[in-house]
mmCIF file with all atom_site columns, C-alpha atoms in Angstrom:
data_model
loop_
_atom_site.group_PDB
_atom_site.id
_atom_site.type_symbol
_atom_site.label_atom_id
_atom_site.label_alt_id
_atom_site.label_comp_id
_atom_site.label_asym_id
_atom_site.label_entity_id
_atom_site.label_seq_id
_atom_site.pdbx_PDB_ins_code
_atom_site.Cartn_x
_atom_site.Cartn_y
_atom_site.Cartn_z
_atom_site.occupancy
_atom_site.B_iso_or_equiv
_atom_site.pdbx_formal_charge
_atom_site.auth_seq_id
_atom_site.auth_comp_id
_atom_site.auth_asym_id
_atom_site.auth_atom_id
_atom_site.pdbx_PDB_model_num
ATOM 1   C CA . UNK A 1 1   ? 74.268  109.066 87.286  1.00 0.00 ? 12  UNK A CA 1
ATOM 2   C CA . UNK A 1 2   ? 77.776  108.344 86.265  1.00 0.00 ? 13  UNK A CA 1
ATOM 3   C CA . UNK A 1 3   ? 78.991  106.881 89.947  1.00 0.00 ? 14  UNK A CA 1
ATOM 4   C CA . UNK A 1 4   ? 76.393  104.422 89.469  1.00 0.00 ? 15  UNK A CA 1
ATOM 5   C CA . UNK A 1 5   ? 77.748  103.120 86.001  1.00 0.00 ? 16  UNK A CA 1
ATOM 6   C CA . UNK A 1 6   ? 79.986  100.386 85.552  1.00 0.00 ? 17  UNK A CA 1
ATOM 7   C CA . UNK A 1 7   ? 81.768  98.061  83.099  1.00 0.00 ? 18  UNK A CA 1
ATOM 8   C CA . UNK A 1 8   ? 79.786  94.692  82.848  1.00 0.00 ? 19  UNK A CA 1
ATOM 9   C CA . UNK A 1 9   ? 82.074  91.724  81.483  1.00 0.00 ? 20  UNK A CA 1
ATOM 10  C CA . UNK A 1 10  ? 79.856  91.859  78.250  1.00 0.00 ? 21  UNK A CA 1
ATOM 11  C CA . UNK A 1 11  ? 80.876  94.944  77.250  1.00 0.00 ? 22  UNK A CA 1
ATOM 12  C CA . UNK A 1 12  ? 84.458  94.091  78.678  1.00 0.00 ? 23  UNK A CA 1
ATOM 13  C CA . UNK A 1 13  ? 84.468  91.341  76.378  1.00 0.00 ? 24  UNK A CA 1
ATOM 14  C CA . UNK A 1 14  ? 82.711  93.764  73.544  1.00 0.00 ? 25  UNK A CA 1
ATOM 15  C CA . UNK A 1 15  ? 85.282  96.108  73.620  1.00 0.00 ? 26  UNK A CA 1
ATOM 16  C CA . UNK A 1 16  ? 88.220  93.786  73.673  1.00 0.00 ? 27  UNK A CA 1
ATOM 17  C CA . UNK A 1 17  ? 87.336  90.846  71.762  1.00 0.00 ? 28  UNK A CA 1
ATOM 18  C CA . UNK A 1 18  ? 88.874  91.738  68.430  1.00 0.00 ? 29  UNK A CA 1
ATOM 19  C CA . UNK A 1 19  ? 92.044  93.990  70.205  1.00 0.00 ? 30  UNK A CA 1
ATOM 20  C CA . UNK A 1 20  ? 92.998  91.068  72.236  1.00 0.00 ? 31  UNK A CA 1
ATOM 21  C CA . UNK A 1 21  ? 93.835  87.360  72.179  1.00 0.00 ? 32  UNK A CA 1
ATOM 22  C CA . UNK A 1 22  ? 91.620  84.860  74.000  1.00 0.00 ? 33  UNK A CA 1
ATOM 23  C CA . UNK A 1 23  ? 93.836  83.824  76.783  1.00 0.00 ? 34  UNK A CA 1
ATOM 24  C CA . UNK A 1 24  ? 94.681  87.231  77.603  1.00 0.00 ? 35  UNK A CA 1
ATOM 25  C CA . UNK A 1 25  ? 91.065  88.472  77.548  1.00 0.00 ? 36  UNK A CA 1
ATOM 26  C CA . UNK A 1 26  ? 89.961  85.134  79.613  1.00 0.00 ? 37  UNK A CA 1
ATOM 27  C CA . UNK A 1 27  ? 92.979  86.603  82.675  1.00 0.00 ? 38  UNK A CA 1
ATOM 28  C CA . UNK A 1 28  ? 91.356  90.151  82.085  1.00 0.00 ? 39  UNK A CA 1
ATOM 29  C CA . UNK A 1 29  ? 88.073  88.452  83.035  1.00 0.00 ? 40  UNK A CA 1
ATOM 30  C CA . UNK A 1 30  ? 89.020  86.302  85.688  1.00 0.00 ? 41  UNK A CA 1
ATOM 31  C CA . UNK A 1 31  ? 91.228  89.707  87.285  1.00 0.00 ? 42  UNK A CA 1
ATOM 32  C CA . UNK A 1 32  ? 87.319  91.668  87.173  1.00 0.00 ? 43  UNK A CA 1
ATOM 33  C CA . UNK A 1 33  ? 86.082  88.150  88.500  1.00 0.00 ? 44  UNK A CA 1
ATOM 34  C CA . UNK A 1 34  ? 88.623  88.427  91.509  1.00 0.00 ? 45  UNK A CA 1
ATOM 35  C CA . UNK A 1 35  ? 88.003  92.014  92.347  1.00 0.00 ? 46  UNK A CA 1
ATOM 36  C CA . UNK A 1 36  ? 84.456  91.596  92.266  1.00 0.00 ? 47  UNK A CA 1
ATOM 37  C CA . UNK A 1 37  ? 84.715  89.009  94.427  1.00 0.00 ? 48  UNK A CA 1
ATOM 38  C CA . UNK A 1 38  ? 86.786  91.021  97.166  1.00 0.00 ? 49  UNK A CA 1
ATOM 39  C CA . UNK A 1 39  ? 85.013  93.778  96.771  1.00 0.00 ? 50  UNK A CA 1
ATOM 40  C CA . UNK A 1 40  ? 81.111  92.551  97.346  1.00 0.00 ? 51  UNK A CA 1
ATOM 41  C CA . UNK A 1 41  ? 79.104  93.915  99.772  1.00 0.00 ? 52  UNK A CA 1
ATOM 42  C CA . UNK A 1 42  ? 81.685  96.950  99.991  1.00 0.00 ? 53  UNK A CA 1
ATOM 43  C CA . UNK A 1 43  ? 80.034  100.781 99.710  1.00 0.00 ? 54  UNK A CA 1
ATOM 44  C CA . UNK A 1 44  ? 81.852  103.599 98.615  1.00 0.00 ? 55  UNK A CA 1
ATOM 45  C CA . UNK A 1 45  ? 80.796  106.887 100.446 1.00 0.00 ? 56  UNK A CA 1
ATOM 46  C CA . UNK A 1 46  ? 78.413  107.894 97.532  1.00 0.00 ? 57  UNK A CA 1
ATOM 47  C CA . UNK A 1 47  ? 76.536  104.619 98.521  1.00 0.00 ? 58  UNK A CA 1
ATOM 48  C CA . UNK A 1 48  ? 77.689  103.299 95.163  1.00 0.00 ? 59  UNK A CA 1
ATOM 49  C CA . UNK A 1 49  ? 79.345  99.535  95.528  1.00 0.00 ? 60  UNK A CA 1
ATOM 50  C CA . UNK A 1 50  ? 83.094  99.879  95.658  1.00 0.00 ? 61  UNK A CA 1
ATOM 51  C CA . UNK A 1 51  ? 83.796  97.314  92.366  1.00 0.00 ? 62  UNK A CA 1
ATOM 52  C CA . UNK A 1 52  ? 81.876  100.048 90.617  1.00 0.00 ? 63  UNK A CA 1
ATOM 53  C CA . UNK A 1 53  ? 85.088  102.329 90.840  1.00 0.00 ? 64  UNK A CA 1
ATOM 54  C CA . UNK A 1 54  ? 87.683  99.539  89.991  1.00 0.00 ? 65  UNK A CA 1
ATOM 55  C CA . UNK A 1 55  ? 85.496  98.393  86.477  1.00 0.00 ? 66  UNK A CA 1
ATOM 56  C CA . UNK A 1 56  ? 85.340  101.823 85.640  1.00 0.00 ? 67  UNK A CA 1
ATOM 57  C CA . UNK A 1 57  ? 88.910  102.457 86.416  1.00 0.00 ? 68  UNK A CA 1
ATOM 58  C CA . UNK A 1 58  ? 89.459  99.351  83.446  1.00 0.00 ? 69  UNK A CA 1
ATOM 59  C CA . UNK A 1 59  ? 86.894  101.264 81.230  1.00 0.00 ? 70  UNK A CA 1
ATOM 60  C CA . UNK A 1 60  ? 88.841  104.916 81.139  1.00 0.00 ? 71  UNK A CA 1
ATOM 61  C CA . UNK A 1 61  ? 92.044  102.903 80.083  1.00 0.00 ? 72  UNK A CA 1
ATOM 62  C CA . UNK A 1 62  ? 90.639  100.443 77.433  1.00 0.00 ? 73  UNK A CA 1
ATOM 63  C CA . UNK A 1 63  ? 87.693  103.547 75.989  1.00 0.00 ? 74  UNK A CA 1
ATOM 64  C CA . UNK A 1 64  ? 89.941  106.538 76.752  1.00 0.00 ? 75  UNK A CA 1
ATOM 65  C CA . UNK A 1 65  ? 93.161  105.699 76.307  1.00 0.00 ? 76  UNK A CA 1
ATOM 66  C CA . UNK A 1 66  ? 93.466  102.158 73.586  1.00 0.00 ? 77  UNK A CA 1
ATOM 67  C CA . UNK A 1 67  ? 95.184  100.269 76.624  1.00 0.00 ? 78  UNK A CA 1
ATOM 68  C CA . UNK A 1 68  ? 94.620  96.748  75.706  1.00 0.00 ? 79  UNK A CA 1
ATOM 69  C CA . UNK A 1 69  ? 97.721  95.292  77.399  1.00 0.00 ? 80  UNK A CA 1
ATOM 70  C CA . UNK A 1 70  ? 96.134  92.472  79.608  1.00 0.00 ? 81  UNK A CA 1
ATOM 71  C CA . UNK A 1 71  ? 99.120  93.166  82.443  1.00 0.00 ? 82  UNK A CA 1
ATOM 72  C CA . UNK A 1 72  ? 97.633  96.694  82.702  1.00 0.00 ? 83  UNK A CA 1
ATOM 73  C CA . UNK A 1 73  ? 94.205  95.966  82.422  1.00 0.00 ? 84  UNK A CA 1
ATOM 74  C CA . UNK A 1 74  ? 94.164  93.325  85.283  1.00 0.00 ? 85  UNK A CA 1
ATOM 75  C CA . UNK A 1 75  ? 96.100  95.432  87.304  1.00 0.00 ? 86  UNK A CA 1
ATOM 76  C CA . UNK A 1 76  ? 93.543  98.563  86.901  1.00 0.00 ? 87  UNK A CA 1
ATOM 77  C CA . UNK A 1 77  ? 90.746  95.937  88.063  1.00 0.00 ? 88  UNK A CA 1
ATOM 78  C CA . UNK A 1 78  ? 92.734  94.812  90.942  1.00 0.00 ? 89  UNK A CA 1
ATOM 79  C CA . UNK A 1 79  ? 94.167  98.010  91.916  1.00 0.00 ? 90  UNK A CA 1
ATOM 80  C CA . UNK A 1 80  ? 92.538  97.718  95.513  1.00 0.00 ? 91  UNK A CA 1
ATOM 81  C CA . UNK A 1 81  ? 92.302  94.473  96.055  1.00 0.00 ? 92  UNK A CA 1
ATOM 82  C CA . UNK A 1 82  ? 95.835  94.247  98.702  1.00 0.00 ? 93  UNK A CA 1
ATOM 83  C CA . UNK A 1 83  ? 93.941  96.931  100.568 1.00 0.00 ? 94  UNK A CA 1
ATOM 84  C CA . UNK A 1 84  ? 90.396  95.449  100.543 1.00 0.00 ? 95  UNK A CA 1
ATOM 85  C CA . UNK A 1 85  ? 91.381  91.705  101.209 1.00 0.00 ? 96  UNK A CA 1
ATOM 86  C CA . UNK A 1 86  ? 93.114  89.745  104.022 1.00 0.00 ? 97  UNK A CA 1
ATOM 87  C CA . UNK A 1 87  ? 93.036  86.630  101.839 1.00 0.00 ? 98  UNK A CA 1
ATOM 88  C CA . UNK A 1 88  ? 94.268  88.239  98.826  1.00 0.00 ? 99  UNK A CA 1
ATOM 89  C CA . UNK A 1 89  ? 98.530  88.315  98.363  1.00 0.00 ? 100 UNK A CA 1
ATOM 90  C CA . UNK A 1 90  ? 100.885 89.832  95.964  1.00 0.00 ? 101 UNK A CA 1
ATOM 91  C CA . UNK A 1 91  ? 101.942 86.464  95.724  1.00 0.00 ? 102 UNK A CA 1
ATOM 92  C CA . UNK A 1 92  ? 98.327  84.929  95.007  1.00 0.00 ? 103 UNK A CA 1
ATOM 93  C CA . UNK A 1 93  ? 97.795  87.932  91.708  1.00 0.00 ? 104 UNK A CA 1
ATOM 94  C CA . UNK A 1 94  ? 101.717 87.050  90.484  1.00 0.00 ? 105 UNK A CA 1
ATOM 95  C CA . UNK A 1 95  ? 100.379 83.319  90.526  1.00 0.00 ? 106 UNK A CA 1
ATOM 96  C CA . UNK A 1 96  ? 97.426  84.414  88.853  1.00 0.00 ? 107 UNK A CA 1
ATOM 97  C CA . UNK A 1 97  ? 97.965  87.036  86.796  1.00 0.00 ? 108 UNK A CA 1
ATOM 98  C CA . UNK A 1 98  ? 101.883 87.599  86.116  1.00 0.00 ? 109 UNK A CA 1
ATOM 99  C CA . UNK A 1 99  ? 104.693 89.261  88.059  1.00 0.00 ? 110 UNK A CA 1
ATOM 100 C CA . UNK A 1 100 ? 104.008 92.595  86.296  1.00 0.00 ? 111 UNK A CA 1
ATOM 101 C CA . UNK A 1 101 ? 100.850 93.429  87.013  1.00 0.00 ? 112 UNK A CA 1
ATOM 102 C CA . UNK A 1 102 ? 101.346 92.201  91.125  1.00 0.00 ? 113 UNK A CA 1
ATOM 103 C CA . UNK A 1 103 ? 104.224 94.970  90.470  1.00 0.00 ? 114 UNK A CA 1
ATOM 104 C CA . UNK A 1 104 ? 101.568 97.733  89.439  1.00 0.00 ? 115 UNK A CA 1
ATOM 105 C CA . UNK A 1 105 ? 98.763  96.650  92.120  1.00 0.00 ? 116 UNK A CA 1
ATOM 106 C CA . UNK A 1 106 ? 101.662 96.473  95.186  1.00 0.00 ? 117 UNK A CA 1
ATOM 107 C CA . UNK A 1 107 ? 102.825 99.938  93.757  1.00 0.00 ? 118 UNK A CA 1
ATOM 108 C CA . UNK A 1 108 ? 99.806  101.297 94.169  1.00 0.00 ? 119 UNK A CA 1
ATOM 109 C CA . UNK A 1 109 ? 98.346  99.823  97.919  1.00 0.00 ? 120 UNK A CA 1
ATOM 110 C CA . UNK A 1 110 ? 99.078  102.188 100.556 1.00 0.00 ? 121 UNK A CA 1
ATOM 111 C CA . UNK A 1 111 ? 98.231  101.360 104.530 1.00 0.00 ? 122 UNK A CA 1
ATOM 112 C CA . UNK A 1 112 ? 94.917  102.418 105.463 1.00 0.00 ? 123 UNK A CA 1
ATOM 113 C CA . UNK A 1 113 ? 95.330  101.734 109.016 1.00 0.00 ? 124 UNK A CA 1
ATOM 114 C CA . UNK A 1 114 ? 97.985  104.170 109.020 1.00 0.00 ? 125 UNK A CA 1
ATOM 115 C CA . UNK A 1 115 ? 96.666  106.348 106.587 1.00 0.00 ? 126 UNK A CA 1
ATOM 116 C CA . UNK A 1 116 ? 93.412  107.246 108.813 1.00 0.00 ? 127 UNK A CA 1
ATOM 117 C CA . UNK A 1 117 ? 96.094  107.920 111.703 1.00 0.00 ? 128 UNK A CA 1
ATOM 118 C CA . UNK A 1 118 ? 98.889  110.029 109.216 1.00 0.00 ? 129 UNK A CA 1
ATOM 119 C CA . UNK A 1 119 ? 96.902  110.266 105.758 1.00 0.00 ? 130 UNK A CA 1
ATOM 120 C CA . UNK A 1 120 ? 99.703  113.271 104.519 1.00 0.00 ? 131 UNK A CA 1
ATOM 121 C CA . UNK A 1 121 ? 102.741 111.150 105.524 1.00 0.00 ? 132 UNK A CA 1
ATOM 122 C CA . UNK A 1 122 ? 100.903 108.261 104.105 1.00 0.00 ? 133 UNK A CA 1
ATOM 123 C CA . UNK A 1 123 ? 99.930  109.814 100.570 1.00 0.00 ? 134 UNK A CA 1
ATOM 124 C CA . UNK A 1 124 ? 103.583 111.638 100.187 1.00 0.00 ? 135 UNK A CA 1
ATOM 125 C CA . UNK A 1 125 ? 105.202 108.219 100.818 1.00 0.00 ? 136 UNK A CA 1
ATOM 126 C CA . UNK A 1 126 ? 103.633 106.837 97.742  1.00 0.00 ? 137 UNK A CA 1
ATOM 127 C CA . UNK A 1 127 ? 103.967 110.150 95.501  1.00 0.00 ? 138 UNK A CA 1
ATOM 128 C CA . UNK A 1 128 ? 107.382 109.313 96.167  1.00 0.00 ? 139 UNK A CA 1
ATOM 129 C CA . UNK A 1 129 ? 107.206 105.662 95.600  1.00 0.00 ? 140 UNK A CA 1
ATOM 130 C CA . UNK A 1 130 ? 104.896 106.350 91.779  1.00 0.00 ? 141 UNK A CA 1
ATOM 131 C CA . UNK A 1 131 ? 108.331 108.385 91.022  1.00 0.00 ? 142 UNK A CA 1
ATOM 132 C CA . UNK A 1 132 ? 110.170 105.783 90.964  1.00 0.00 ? 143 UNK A CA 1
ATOM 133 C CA . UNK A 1 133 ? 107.796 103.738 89.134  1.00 0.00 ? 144 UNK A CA 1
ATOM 134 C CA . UNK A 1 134 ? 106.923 102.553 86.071  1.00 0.00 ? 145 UNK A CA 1
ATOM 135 C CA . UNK A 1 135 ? 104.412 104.666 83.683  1.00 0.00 ? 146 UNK A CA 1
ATOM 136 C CA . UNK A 1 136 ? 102.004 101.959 83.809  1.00 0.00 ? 147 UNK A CA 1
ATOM 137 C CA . UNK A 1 137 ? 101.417 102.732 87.657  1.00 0.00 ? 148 UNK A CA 1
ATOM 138 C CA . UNK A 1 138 ? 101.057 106.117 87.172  1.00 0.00 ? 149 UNK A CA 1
ATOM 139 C CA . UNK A 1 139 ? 98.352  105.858 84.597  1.00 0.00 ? 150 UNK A CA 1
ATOM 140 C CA . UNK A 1 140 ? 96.319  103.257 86.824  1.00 0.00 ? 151 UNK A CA 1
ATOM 141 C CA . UNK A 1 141 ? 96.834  106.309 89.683  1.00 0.00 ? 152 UNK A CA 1
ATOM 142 C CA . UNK A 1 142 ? 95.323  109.218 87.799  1.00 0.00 ? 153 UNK A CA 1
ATOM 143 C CA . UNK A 1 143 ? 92.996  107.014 85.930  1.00 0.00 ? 154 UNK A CA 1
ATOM 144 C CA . UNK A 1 144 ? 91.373  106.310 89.534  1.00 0.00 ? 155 UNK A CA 1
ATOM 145 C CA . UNK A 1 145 ? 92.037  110.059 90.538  1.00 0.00 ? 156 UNK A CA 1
ATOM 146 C CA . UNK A 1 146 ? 89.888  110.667 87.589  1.00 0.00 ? 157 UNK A CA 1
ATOM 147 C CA . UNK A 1 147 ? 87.386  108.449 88.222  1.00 0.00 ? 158 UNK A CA 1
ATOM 148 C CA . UNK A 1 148 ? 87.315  109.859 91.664  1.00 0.00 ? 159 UNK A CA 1
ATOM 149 C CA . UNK A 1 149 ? 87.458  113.061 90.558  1.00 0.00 ? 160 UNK A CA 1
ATOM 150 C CA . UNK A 1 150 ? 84.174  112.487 88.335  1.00 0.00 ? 161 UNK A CA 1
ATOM 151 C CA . UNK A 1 151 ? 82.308  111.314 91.230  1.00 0.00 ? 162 UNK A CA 1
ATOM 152 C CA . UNK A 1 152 ? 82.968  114.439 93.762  1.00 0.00 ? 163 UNK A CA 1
ATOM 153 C CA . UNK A 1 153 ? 79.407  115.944 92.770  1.00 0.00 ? 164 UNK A CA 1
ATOM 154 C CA . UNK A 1 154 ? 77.672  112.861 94.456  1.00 0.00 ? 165 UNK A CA 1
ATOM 155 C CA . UNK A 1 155 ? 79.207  113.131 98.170  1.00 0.00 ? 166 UNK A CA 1
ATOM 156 C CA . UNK A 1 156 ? 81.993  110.992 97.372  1.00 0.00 ? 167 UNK A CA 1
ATOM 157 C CA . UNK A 1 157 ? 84.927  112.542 99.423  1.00 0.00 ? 168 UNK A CA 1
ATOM 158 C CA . UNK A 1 158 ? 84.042  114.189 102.865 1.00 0.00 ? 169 UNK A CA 1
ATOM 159 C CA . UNK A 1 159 ? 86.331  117.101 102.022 1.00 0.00 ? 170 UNK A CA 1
ATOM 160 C CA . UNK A 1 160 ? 86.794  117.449 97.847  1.00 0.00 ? 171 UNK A CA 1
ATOM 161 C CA . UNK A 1 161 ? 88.766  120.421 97.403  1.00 0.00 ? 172 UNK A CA 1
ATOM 162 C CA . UNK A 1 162 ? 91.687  118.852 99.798  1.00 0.00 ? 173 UNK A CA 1
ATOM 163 C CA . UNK A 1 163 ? 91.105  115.797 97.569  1.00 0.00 ? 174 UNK A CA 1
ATOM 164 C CA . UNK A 1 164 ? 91.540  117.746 94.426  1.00 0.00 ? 175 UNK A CA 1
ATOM 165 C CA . UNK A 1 165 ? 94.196  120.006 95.595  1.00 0.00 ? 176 UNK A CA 1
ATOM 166 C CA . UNK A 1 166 ? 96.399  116.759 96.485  1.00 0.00 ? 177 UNK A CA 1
ATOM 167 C CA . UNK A 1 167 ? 95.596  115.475 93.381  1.00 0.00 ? 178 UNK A CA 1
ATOM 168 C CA . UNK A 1 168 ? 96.690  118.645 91.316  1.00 0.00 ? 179 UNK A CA 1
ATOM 169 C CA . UNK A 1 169 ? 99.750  118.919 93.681  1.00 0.00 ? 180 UNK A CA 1
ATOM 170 C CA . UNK A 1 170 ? 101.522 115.858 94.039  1.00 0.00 ? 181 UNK A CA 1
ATOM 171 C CA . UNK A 1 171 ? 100.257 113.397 91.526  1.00 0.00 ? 182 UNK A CA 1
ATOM 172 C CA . UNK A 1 172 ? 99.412  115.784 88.478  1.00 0.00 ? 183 UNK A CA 1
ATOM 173 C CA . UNK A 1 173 ? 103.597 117.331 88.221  1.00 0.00 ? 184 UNK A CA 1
ATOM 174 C CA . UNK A 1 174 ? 104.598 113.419 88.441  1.00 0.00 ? 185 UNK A CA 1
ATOM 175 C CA . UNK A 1 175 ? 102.573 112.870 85.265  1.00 0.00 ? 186 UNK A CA 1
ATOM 176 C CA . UNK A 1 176 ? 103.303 116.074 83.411  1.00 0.00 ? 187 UNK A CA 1
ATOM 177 C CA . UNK A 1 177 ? 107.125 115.231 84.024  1.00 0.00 ? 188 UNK A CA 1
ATOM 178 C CA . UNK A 1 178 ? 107.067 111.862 81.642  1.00 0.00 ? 189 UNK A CA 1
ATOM 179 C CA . UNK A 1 179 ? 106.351 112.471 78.201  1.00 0.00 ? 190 UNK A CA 1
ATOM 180 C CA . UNK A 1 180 ? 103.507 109.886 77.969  1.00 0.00 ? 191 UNK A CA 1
ATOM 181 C CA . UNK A 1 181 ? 100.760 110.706 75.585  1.00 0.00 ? 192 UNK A CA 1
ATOM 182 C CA . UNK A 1 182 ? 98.641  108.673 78.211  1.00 0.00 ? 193 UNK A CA 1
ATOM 183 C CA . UNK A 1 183 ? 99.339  110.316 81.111  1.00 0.00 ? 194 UNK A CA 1
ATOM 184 C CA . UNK A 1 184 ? 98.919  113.886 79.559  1.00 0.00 ? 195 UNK A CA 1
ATOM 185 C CA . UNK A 1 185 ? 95.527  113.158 78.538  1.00 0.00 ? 196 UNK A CA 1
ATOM 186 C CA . UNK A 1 186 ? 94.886  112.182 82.118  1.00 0.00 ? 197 UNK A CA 1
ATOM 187 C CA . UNK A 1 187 ? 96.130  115.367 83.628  1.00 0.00 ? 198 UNK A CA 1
ATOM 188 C CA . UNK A 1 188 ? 93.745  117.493 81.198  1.00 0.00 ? 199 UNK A CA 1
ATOM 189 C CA . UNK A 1 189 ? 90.721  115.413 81.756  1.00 0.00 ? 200 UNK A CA 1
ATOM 190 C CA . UNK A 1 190 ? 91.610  116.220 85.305  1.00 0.00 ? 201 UNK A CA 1
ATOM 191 C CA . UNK A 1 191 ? 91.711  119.890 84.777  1.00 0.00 ? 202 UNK A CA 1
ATOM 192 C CA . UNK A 1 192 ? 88.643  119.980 82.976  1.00 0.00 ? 203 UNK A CA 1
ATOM 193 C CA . UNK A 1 193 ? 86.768  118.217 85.970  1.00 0.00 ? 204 UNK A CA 1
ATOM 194 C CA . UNK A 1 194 ? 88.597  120.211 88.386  1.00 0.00 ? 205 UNK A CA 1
ATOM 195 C CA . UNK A 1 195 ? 87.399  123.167 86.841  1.00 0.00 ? 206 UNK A CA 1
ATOM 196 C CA . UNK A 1 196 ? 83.760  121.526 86.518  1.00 0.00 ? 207 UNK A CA 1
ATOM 197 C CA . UNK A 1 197 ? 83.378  120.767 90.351  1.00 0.00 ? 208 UNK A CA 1
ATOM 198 C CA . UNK A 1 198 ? 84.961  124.374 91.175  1.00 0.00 ? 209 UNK A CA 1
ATOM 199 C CA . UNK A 1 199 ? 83.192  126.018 88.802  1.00 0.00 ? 210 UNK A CA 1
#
């Protein structure tokens, strides 16, 4: 059952070992070593664990899309980690791993304190912010949208279609505005699950 896959760092370092050079691949590892980290013991509401999602997230970008740009890839496997950690900094992942990717992860962290209190303000605050952002941040968005999106059948969302209907809304016409090849493939991989779970 696909939301009880993930990317082990074997096949992370299959898949990238002749596309990228050591040092980058050895930050790669130590950004899925970090989220791991801050993400044990967490659940998603499928019951799958929540690192699950973030590996996976790495895994659309490097199988589905070529990304082998280490800033990208660390930021895909940290994408959560601001929300998920009290220990964890933007400062501690530009240390770590580069003031680019703690760009893309900070992009993408919303409040979820506030969110459970105001989740529409909350989500249309940071359509607005990915407009104004780079394409990199966008990609890491939909790419966990999609990942998201392919996990719906299994109880993942308590209400799907006003999941998918945001998605399709807000984040899908910011995508289909930027002429990235990327981002386009995204958006119909999107569709096509959309149109699975609706049927």
């Amino acid at each position: 059952m696909y939301h009880l896959t993930h990317l082990t760092i074997s096949e992370l370092e299959q898949l990238l070992r002749d596309r990228v050079d050591p040092v980058e691949l050895n930050k790669i590892i130590s950004a899925y070593e970090m989220a791991e980290s801050v993400h044990a013991g967490q659940q998603r509401r499928d019951g799958s664990p929540y690192f699950f999602h973030c590996s996976r997230v790495c895994k659309i970008l490097i199988a589905e899309l070529g990304i082998t740009d280490s800033d990208v890839l660390c930021a895909a496997l940290l994408h959560d980690v601001l929300e998920d950690s009290d220990e964890i900094t933007r400062e501690i992942i530009a240390y770590n791993f580069g003031e680019y990717c703690a760009y893309i992860v900070e992009t993408l962290t919303k409040d979820l304190e506030r969110q459970e209190i105001d989740h529409d303000a909350v989500d249309l605050e940071h359509v607005e912010r990915l407009k104004h952002a780079s394409d990199d941040c966008l990609i890491i968005r939909l790419a966990a949208r999609l990942d998201n999106f392919r996990c719906l059948e299994f109880d993942l969302k308590r209400n799907p279609l006003r999941y998918i209907n945001e998605t399709m809304e807000r984040y899908v016409p910011l995508a289909e505005a930027r002429p990235n090849p990327h981002l386009h493939y995204l958006v119909a991989e999107l569709r096509k699950e959309q149109n699975k779970f609706l049927g």
